[in-house]
Amino acid sequence: MKKLLLGVALSALMCSSAFAAKIGVSMAKFDDNFLTVLRNGMIAQAKGMSGVELQVEDAQNDVAKQLDQIKNFAASGVDAIIVNPVDTSATQAMSDAAAAAKIPLVYVNRQPVNVDSLPDNQAFVASNEAESGTLETKEACRLFKEAGKKEANVYVIMGELSNQAAVQRTKDIEEVIATPDCSFIKIIDKQTSNWDRDQAQNLMTNWLSSGKAFDGVIANNDESAIGAIQAMKAANVDMKAVVVGGVDATQDALVAMQAGDLDVTVFQDAAGQGAGALDAALKLAKGEKVEHKVYIPFQLVTPANIDKFLKKN
């Protein structure tokens, strides 16, 4: 099992006196570009602190393993737990385990199914997914209009279907397309790539082999958008003739945008979410109150404003 132990402490901005705490962190998986930035955000927030031990473990995309990690954290007597859930529909058991041990718990990035019934000492730190796919699709719609399109056929690449973010982002896309301004856009197929670049590349290759005419690809995340771009470029598709969108504004995505391949992405502040989750966990560990939902805003990223985001995610 991948494990990272770091000695960290609470900064003077967070408290006026020394505060010792051990925080257990369970990440859905380490092998993910966005989640790596998020994890590093917690680590960066912790730098220079003394008295707080941060223990980060990799659930390796295994729900049972993640629940075991939370139970082990509780048994070892940590002061708070941070969870980036593997499956957002399986979080009730995690909340129950932490509540039974009377240990504060903070979910980060992925919205737990029980978000509206969290105990007082549990919270959720992320960005509001109702904004992500909405910003992405509205910009794609604008680009189609700018290109003079009266009709536009698009493929939609979804994330993991067990993940609330994938469900919400896909809903965002469909809701924007249902508005009068963007009703000229038609989804010709939508399938999942499980957030994965290689799976998205294979999916796009299969779509290309069908020979259907299309005008764009709207993906739930940047990794999937990049996979689709790789498939299109391998098939000699003119990237200037299609609109491609993603979400996250990862470094690889911004490189693709600079190359003229990715047209729109949405900055999700991974480092900010990680730092916010650690801040919430430490406050709860001290017995302070924290809002159940703490949102870090999404921001639209296009070639026009990309310079503002080059050094963020």
XYZ file of C-alpha atoms in Angstrom:
313
model
C 0.000 0.000 0.000
C 1.329 3.404 -0.942
C 1.687 5.559 2.159
C 3.097 8.972 2.857
C 3.957 10.222 6.335
C 4.640 13.896 6.836
C 5.315 15.914 9.962
C 3.308 19.140 9.720
C 1.733 21.698 12.019
C -0.889 24.382 12.246
C 0.195 27.848 11.141
C -0.143 30.996 13.219
C -2.995 32.081 10.994
C -5.033 29.108 12.133
C -4.369 29.301 15.847
C -2.515 31.409 18.352
C -0.933 28.509 20.216
C 0.688 25.211 19.328
C -1.806 22.519 18.384
C -0.811 18.882 17.963
C -2.975 16.670 15.788
C -2.695 13.562 13.650
C -4.708 13.689 10.420
C -5.421 10.571 8.342
C -6.006 11.095 4.621
C -7.442 8.484 2.250
C -7.162 9.388 -1.448
C -9.211 7.495 -4.067
C -6.000 6.887 -5.994
C -2.552 8.391 -6.319
C -2.296 7.623 -10.050
C -4.400 10.571 -11.209
C -3.062 13.930 -12.384
C -5.738 16.099 -10.783
C -5.820 14.195 -7.494
C -2.035 14.411 -7.321
C -2.282 18.203 -7.418
C -4.987 18.078 -4.765
C -2.881 15.831 -2.543
C 0.112 18.092 -3.003
C -2.106 21.051 -2.074
C -2.626 19.533 1.347
C 1.091 18.913 1.652
C 1.912 22.470 0.573
C -0.593 23.851 3.086
C 1.102 21.794 5.775
C 4.659 22.935 5.012
C 6.257 24.911 7.789
C 3.773 23.703 10.376
C 4.862 21.803 13.476
C 2.954 19.458 15.730
C 0.532 17.950 13.212
C 1.227 14.601 11.565
C -0.337 14.062 8.148
C -0.714 10.434 7.015
C -1.796 9.980 3.387
C -2.850 6.599 1.997
C -3.793 5.359 -1.470
C -7.131 3.502 -1.701
C -6.154 2.359 -5.218
C -9.720 2.943 -6.441
C -10.990 0.192 -4.136
C -14.062 1.013 -1.999
C -13.439 -1.796 0.489
C -9.797 -0.798 0.900
C -10.813 2.805 1.526
C -13.339 1.852 4.196
C -10.673 -0.275 5.871
C -8.293 2.696 5.823
C -10.894 4.875 7.557
C -11.541 2.208 10.186
C -7.791 1.831 10.727
C -7.401 5.599 11.103
C -10.173 5.560 13.704
C -8.634 2.614 15.558
C -5.248 4.341 15.650
C -6.804 7.392 17.290
C -6.288 10.088 14.662
C -7.736 13.516 15.451
C -9.464 13.923 12.071
C -9.873 12.118 8.752
C -9.896 13.501 5.196
C -11.435 11.345 2.445
C -11.400 11.681 -1.316
C -14.011 8.960 -1.921
C -13.585 6.176 -4.472
C -17.359 5.819 -4.847
C -19.508 8.750 -3.774
C -22.513 6.447 -3.275
C -20.608 4.433 -0.651
C -19.844 7.242 1.787
C -22.550 6.590 4.377
C -20.550 3.686 5.821
C -17.478 5.931 6.018
C -19.397 8.657 7.832
C -20.841 6.068 10.207
C -17.403 4.624 10.996
C -15.980 8.067 11.804
C -19.067 9.077 13.790
C -18.945 5.884 15.856
C -15.352 6.720 16.777
C -16.300 10.382 17.384
C -13.617 11.498 14.945
C -14.191 14.500 12.607
C -14.252 13.677 8.891
C -13.901 15.901 5.832
C -14.765 14.752 2.308
C -12.782 16.487 -0.414
C -13.428 17.007 -4.152
C -16.075 14.302 -4.612
C -19.507 14.944 -3.115
C -20.692 12.200 -0.734
C -24.180 10.815 -1.266
C -25.031 11.766 2.324
C -23.790 15.356 2.028
C -27.096 16.788 3.247
C -27.163 14.651 6.391
C -23.564 14.918 7.593
C -23.053 15.088 11.372
C -21.926 18.383 12.905
C -18.279 17.270 12.919
C -18.194 16.321 9.220
C -17.870 18.534 6.131
C -17.418 18.569 2.360
C -14.839 20.743 0.582
C -14.938 20.970 -3.222
C -16.183 23.080 -6.095
C -19.858 23.300 -7.054
C -20.239 20.838 -9.929
C -23.335 22.657 -11.162
C -20.866 25.257 -12.478
C -18.294 23.001 -14.165
C -20.118 21.380 -17.066
C -22.259 24.495 -17.409
C -19.299 26.813 -18.003
C -17.703 24.290 -20.363
C -20.807 23.726 -22.485
C -21.826 27.380 -22.667
C -18.398 28.204 -24.059
C -18.607 25.323 -26.556
C -22.011 26.656 -27.616
C -20.554 30.139 -28.066
C -17.700 28.765 -30.181
C -20.123 26.850 -32.421
C -22.120 30.052 -32.969
C -18.945 32.005 -33.643
C -18.098 29.427 -36.324
C -21.522 29.938 -37.890
C -22.906 26.520 -36.980
C -26.671 26.150 -37.318
C -26.448 22.513 -36.239
C -23.683 20.884 -34.202
C -23.278 17.195 -33.421
C -21.206 16.336 -30.362
C -19.906 13.325 -28.505
C -19.964 13.414 -24.703
C -17.326 11.552 -22.707
C -18.421 10.899 -19.144
C -16.371 10.167 -16.039
C -16.943 7.248 -13.657
C -20.689 6.721 -13.472
C -20.454 5.992 -9.731
C -19.035 9.477 -9.220
C -21.343 12.396 -8.427
C -19.135 14.821 -10.379
C -19.512 12.798 -13.579
C -23.274 12.580 -13.154
C -23.598 16.312 -12.444
C -21.264 17.442 -15.237
C -23.177 15.346 -17.755
C -26.437 16.802 -16.441
C -24.935 20.290 -16.824
C -24.138 19.569 -20.482
C -27.648 18.316 -21.181
C -29.276 21.261 -19.408
C -27.281 23.838 -21.383
C -28.110 22.065 -24.637
C -31.795 22.126 -23.666
C -31.822 25.947 -23.518
C -33.083 27.903 -26.554
C -29.655 29.479 -27.135
C -27.900 26.127 -27.504
C -30.668 23.805 -28.705
C -28.961 23.531 -32.108
C -26.437 21.176 -30.460
C -27.230 17.453 -30.593
C -25.543 14.704 -28.574
C -24.993 11.818 -30.990
C -23.542 9.496 -28.335
C -22.271 9.579 -24.752
C -20.158 6.962 -23.034
C -17.849 6.721 -20.055
C -14.060 6.691 -20.111
C -13.858 6.413 -16.313
C -11.839 9.677 -16.247
C -9.044 7.785 -18.065
C -7.027 9.137 -21.009
C -6.358 5.754 -22.624
C -9.980 4.662 -22.334
C -11.082 7.968 -23.868
C -8.643 7.506 -26.742
C -10.045 4.032 -27.442
C -13.600 5.322 -27.186
C -12.905 8.163 -29.623
C -11.179 5.757 -32.016
C -14.318 3.626 -32.051
C -16.503 6.654 -32.699
C -14.254 7.762 -35.547
C -14.461 4.304 -37.109
C -18.250 4.712 -37.334
C -17.771 7.484 -39.864
C -20.424 9.736 -38.297
C -19.936 13.430 -38.903
C -19.380 15.394 -35.685
C -18.477 18.925 -34.681
C -17.143 18.543 -31.156
C -16.350 16.536 -28.055
C -17.465 17.646 -24.607
C -15.685 15.677 -21.900
C -16.260 15.499 -18.153
C -12.533 15.974 -17.503
C -9.320 17.005 -19.216
C -7.760 13.543 -19.263
C -10.704 12.303 -21.333
C -10.547 15.334 -23.614
C -6.825 14.714 -24.185
C -7.462 11.054 -24.978
C -10.057 12.097 -27.565
C -7.619 14.622 -29.042
C -4.938 11.957 -29.389
C -7.356 9.690 -31.260
C -8.465 12.505 -33.562
C -4.927 13.574 -34.351
C -3.968 9.956 -35.098
C -6.876 9.889 -37.551
C -5.751 13.198 -39.119
C -8.837 15.106 -37.987
C -8.471 18.863 -38.510
C -8.490 20.108 -34.910
C -9.464 23.590 -36.079
C -12.708 22.136 -37.402
C -13.863 20.664 -34.083
C -14.544 22.065 -30.609
C -13.095 20.092 -27.706
C -13.813 20.826 -24.055
C -12.726 19.430 -20.701
C -12.722 20.250 -16.992
C -9.878 20.694 -14.455
C -7.294 22.899 -16.265
C -4.477 20.427 -15.627
C -1.019 21.254 -16.943
C -1.366 18.729 -19.772
C -4.679 20.309 -20.736
C -3.169 23.783 -20.843
C -0.362 22.495 -23.069
C -3.038 21.063 -25.395
C -4.819 24.431 -25.373
C -1.618 26.269 -26.245
C -1.150 23.840 -29.135
C -4.605 24.744 -30.444
C -6.123 21.310 -29.756
C -8.222 21.994 -26.642
C -10.688 24.872 -26.942
C -12.070 25.174 -23.426
C -11.490 23.829 -19.942
C -12.642 24.835 -16.476
C -10.175 25.531 -13.692
C -10.902 23.438 -10.644
C -8.609 24.607 -7.871
C -7.126 21.282 -6.809
C -4.517 22.803 -4.508
C -7.151 25.107 -3.011
C -9.462 22.165 -2.329
C -6.659 20.206 -0.673
C -5.632 23.151 1.494
C -9.274 23.877 2.338
C -9.872 20.278 3.382
C -6.852 20.307 5.676
C -7.938 23.624 7.177
C -11.453 22.259 7.830
C -10.082 19.039 9.356
C -7.812 20.931 11.729
C -10.617 23.257 12.807
C -12.944 20.329 13.461
C -10.178 18.574 15.393
C -10.010 21.640 17.645
C -13.769 21.520 18.180
C -14.512 24.534 15.983
C -17.553 24.696 13.724
C -17.193 24.404 9.945
C -19.853 24.808 7.252
C -21.051 21.442 5.924
C -20.355 22.577 2.355
C -17.277 24.669 1.569
C -17.054 25.596 -2.129
C -13.964 26.710 -4.061
C -15.194 28.495 -7.272
C -14.728 27.073 -10.775
C -13.298 29.408 -13.440
C -13.601 29.262 -17.233
C -10.282 28.851 -19.082
C -9.891 29.746 -22.759
C -6.953 30.700 -24.996
C -7.790 34.330 -24.159
C -7.069 33.996 -20.425
C -4.859 30.896 -20.241
C -1.862 32.879 -18.934
C -3.643 33.319 -15.589
C -3.761 29.555 -15.042
C -0.462 28.227 -16.401
C 1.141 27.835 -12.970
C -1.901 26.782 -10.942
C -2.822 23.114 -11.447
